[in-house]
Short mmCIF file of C-alpha atoms in Angstrom, two decimals:
data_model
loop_
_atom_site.label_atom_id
_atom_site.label_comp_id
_atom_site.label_asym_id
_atom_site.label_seq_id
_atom_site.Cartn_x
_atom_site.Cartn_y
_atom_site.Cartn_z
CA UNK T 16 8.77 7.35 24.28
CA UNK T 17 12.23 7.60 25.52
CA UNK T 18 13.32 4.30 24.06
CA UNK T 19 11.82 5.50 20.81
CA UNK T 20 14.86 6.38 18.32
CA UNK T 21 15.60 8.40 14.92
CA UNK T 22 17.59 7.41 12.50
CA UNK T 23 18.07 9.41 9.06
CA UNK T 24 20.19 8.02 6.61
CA UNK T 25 21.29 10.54 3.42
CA UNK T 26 20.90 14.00 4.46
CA UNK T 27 20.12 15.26 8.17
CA UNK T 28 17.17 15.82 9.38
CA UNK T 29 15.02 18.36 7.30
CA UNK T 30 11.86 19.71 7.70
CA UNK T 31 9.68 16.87 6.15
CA UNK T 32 11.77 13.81 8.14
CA UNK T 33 10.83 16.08 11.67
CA UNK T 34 7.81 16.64 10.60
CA UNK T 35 6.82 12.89 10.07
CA UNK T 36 9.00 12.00 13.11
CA UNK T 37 6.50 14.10 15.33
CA UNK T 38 3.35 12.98 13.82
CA UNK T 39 4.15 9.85 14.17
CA UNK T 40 5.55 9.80 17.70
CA UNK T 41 2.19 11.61 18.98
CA UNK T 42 0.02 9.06 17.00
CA UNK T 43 1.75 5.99 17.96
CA UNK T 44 3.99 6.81 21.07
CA UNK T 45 6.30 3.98 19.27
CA UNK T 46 8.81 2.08 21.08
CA UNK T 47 10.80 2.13 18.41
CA UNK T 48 10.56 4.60 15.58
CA UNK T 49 13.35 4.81 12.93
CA UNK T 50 12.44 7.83 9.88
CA UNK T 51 14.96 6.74 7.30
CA UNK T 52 15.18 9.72 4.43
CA UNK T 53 15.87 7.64 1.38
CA UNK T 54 15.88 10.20 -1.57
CA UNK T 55 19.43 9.85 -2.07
CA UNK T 56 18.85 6.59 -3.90
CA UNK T 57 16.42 8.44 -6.23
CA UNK T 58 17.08 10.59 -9.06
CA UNK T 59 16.48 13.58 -6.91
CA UNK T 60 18.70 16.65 -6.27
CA UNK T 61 21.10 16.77 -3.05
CA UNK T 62 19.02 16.85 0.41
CA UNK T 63 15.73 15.92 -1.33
CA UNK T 64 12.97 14.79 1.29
CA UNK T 65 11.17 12.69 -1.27
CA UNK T 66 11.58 8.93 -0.44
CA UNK T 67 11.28 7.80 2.91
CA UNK T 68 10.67 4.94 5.08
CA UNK T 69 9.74 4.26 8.47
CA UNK T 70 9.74 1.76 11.15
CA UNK T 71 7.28 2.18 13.63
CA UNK T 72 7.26 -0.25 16.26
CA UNK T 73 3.71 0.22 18.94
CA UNK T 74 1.53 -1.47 21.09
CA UNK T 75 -0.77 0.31 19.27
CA UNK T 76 -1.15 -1.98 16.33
CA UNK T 77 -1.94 -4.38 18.73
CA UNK T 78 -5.93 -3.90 17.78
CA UNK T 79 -4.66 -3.61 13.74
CA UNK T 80 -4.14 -7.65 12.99
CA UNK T 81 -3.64 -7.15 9.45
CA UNK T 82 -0.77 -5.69 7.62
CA UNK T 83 -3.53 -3.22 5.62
CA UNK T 84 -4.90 -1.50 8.82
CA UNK T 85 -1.64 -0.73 10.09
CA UNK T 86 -0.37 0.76 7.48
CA UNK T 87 -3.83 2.65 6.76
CA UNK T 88 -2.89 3.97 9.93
CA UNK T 89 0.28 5.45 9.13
CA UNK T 90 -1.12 6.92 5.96
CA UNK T 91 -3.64 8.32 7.98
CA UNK T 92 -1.60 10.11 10.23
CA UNK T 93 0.71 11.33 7.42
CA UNK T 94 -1.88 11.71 5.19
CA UNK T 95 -1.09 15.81 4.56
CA UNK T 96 2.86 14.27 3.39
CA UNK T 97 1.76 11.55 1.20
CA UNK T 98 -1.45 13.53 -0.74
CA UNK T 99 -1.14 14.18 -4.34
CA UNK T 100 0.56 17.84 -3.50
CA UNK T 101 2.31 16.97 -0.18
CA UNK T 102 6.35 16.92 0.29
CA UNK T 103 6.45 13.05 0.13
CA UNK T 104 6.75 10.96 -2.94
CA UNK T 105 7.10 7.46 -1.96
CA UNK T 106 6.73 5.54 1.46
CA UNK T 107 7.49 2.26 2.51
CA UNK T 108 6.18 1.19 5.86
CA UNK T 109 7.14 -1.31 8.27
CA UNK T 110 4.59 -1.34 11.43
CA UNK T 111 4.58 -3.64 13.72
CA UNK T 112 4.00 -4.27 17.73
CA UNK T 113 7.03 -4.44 19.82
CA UNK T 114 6.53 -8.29 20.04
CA UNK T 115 6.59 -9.39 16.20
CA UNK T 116 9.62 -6.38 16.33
CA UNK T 117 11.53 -8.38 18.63
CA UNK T 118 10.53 -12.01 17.28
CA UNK T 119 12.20 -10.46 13.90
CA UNK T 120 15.33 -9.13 15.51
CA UNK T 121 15.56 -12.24 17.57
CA UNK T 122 15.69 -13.96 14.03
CA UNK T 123 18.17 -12.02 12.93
CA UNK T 124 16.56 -9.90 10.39
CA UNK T 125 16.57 -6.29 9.94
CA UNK T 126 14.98 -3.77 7.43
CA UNK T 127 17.23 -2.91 4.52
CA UNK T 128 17.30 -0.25 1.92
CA UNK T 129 14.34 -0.05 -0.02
CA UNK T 130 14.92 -0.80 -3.96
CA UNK T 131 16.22 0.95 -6.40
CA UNK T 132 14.57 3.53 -8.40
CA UNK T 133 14.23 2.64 -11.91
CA UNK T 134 13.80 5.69 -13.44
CA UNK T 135 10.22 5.90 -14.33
CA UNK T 136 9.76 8.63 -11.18
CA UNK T 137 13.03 10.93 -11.28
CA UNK T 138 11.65 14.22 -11.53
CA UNK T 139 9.79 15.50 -8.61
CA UNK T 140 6.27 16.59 -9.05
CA UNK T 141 4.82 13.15 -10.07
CA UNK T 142 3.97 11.07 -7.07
CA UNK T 143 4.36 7.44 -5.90
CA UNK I 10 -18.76 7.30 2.26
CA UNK I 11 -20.81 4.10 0.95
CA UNK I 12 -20.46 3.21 -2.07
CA UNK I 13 -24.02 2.33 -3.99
CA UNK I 14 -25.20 -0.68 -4.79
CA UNK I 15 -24.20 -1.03 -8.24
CA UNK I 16 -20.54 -1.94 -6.73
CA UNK I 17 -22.01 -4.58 -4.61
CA UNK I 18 -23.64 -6.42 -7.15
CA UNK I 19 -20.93 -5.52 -9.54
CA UNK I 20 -18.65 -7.36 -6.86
CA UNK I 21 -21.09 -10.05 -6.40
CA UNK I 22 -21.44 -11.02 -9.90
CA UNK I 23 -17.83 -11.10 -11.17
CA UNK I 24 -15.81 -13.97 -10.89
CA UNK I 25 -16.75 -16.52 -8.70
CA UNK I 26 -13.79 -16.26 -6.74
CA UNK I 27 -14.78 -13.10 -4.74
CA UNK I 28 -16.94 -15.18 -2.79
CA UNK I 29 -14.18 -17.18 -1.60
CA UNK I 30 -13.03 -13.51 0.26
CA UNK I 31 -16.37 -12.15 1.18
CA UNK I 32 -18.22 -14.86 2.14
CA UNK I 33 -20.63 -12.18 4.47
CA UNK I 34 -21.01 -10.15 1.49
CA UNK I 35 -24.61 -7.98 1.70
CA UNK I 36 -26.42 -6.01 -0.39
CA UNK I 37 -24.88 -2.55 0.71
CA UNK I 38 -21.20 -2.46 0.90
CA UNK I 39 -18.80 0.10 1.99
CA UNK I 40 -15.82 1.12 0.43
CA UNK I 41 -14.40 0.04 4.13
CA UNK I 42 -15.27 -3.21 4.20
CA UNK I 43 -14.75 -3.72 -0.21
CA UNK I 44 -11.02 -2.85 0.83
CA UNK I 45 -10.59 -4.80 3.82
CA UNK I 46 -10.05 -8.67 3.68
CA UNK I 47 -10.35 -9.11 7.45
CA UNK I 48 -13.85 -8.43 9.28
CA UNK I 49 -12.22 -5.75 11.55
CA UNK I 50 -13.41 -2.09 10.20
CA UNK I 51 -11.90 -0.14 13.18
CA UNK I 52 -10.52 1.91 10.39
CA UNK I 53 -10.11 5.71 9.85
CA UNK I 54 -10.58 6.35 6.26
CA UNK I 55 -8.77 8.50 4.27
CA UNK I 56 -10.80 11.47 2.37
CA UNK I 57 -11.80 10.39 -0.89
CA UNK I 58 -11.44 13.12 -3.16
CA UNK I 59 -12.96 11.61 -6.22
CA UNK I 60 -16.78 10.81 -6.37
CA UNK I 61 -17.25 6.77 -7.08
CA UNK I 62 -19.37 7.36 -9.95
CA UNK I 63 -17.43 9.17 -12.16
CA UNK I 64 -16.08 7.27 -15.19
CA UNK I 65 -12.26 7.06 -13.67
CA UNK I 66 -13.74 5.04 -10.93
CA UNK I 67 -15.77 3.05 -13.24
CA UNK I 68 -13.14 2.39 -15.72
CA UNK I 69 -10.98 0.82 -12.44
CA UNK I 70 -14.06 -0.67 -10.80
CA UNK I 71 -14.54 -2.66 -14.00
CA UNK I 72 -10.70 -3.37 -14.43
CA UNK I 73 -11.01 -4.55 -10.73
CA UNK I 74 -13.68 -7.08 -11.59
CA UNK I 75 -12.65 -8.31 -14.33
CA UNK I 76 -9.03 -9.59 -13.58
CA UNK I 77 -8.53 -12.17 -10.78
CA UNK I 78 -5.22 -10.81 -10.07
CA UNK I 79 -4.05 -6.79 -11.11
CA UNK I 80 -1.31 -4.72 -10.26
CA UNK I 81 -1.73 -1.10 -11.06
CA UNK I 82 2.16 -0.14 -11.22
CA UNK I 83 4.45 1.93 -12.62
CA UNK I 84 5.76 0.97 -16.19
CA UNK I 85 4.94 -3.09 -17.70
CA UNK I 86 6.06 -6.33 -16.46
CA UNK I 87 9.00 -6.29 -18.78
CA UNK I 88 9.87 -2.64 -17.90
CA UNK I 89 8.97 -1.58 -14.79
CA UNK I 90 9.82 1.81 -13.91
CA UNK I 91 9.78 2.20 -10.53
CA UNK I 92 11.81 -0.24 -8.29
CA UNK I 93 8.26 -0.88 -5.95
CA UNK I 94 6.39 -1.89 -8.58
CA UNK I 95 9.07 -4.47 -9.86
CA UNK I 96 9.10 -6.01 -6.31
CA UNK I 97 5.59 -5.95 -6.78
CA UNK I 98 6.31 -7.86 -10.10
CA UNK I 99 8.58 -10.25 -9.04
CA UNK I 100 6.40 -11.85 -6.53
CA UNK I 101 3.53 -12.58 -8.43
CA UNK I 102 5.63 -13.39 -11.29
CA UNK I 103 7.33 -16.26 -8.81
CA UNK I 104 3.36 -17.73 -8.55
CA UNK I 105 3.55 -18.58 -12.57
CA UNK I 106 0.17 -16.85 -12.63
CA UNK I 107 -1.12 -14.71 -15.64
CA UNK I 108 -2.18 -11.62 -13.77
CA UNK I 109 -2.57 -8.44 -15.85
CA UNK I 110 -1.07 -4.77 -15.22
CA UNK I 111 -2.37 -1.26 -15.46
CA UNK I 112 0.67 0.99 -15.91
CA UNK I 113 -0.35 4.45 -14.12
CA UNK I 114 2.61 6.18 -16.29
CA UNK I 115 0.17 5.99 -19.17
CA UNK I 116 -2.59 7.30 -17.59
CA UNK I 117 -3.29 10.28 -15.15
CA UNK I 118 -6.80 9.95 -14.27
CA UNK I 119 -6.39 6.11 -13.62
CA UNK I 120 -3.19 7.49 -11.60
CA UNK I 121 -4.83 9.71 -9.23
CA UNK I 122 -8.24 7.44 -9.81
CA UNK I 123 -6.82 3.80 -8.13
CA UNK I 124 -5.00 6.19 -5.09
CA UNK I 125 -9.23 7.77 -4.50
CA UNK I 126 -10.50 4.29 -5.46
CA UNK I 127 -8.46 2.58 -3.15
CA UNK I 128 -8.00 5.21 -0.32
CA UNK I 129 -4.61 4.69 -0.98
CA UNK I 130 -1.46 7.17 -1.36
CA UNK I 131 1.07 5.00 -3.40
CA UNK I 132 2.23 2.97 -6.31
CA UNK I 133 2.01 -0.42 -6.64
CA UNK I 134 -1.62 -1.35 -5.57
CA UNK I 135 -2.22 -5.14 -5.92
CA UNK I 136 -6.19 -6.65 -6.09
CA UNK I 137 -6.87 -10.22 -5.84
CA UNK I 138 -10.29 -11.17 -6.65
CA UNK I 139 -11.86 -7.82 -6.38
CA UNK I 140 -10.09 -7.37 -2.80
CA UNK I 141 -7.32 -4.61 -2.39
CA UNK I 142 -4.50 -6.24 -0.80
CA UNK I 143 -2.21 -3.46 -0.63
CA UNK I 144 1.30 -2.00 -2.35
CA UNK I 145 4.43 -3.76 -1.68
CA UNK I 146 5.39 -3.63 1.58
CA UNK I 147 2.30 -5.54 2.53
CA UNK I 148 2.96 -8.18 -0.88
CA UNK I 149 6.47 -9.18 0.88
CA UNK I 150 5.09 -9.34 4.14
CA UNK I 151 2.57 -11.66 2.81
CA UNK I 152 4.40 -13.38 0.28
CA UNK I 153 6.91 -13.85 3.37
CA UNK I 154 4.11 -15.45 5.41
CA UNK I 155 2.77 -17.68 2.90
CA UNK I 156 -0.99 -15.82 2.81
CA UNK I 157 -0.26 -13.89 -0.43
CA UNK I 158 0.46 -17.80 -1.69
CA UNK I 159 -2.79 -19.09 -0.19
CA UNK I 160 -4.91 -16.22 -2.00
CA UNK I 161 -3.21 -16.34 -5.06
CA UNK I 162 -3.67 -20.21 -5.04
CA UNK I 163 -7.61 -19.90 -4.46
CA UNK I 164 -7.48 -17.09 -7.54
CA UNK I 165 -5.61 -19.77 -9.66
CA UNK I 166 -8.29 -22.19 -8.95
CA UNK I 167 -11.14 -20.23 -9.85
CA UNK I 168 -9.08 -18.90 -13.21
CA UNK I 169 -9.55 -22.10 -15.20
#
């Protein structure tokens, strides 16, 4: 848990980002757990806590083989964030144990930006 | 949480091609095990909120069995509106397969339906052969590894 990091790109860390940051944390105990806000990129106003993803890096995905059960996991947990009338309006998850994490970084890849919004999803009400 | 029968033989006697995912198939079948493509089930499920009988969740059941490969997204292939769903797009479009869309945009019930139907918060959901494989994230991971290829490939097969 002390390894475990934050990192919030495009507007602090609100309400909604520490909200998902604890959950998450307590669920997973990650060794590496990044809660990126990325609302700026939508067509949101200022300091939105819409679009988000997260990196959550645990041994505890070590009994989740396949991509779908680890990220049923996560929705799981933030289940109350992601429902129809929660805060959060689109998620992209990377999960992963802290082997496969390192096997990545080893190969020299990272997680970038998630795309672009293309407009179909600006206002904020509908959901992802 | 079981779904009845009627979706286990509905699954059973689509295309021929859901056998080639759930080879174990039985007469009773779960909404657990219809979602998951690995024999694992040490899965929490999510709260459905929708009954699976009503006719949102037959309309998608039937969408689900009749297309081989379907990606309920956001906007069409030529205009997708959300930049998930034209990820989501952009793979299967690299397969040169004909796989059909459901644009949620257009529909509300089929909106909030496909997120009950699969237990499943977000936009793009992807089903190969009757099996949910999941929204993007999961597509590039598996397009990345090659196994989105291999089930897409088997789906091809069983198309002609």
């Amino acid at each position: 848990m002390s390894s475990a990091t934050r990192f919030s790109s495009g507007g602090g860390g609100g309400p909604v980002s520490e909200a998902i940051t604890t959950k998450l944390q307590q669920a997973f105990s990650p060794t590496h757990l990044e809660v990126r806000n990325e609302s700026h990129m939508h067509n949101v106003p200022q300091n939105s806590e819409t679009h988000f993803k997260v990196i959550v890096i645990s041994d505890k995905f070590k009994d989740a083989k396949t991509p779908i059960k680890r990220h049923r996991l996560i929705n799981e947990t933030l289940r109350e964030e992601v429902a129809a009338d929660g805060p959060v309006h689109a998620l992209s998850i990377v999960a992963m144990t802290p082997d496969k994490w390192q096997a990545k970084l080893d190969q020299g890849e990272s997680v970038g930006p998630s795309p672009n919004c293309r407009g179909g999803d600006g206002s904020l009400p509908p959901k992802h | 949480m079981i779904r009845p029968i009627i979706f286990a033989t509905a699954l059973l006697s689509s295309a021929s091609c859901t056998t080639a995912f759930a080879p174990a198939a039985t007469a009773v079948t779960t909404q657990q095990q219809r979602t998951s493509s690995s024999p694992i089930t040490s899965l929490t499920p999510l709260k459905m909120s929708d009954s699976p009988d009503t006719p949102t969740q037959l309309k998608i059941q039937s969408l689900v069995d009749d297309n081989p490969v379907l990606l309920f997204m956001k906007g069409s292939k030529l205009f997708p509106q959300c930049g998930f769903s034209n990820t989501a797009c952009q793979i299967l479009q690299s397969y040169n397969i004909d796989f059909e869309t459901v644009d949620v945009l257009a529909d509300e019930q089929i909106r909030q339906g496909v997120k009950d139907f699969s237990q499943w918060p977000t936009i793009p959901q992807l089903y190969v052969c009757g099996e949910f494989v999941g929204g993007s994230d999961i597509m590039i991971e598996m397009y990345q590894s090659g196994e989105l290829g291999e089930m897409i490939e088997k789906a091809k097969a069983d198309m002609v």
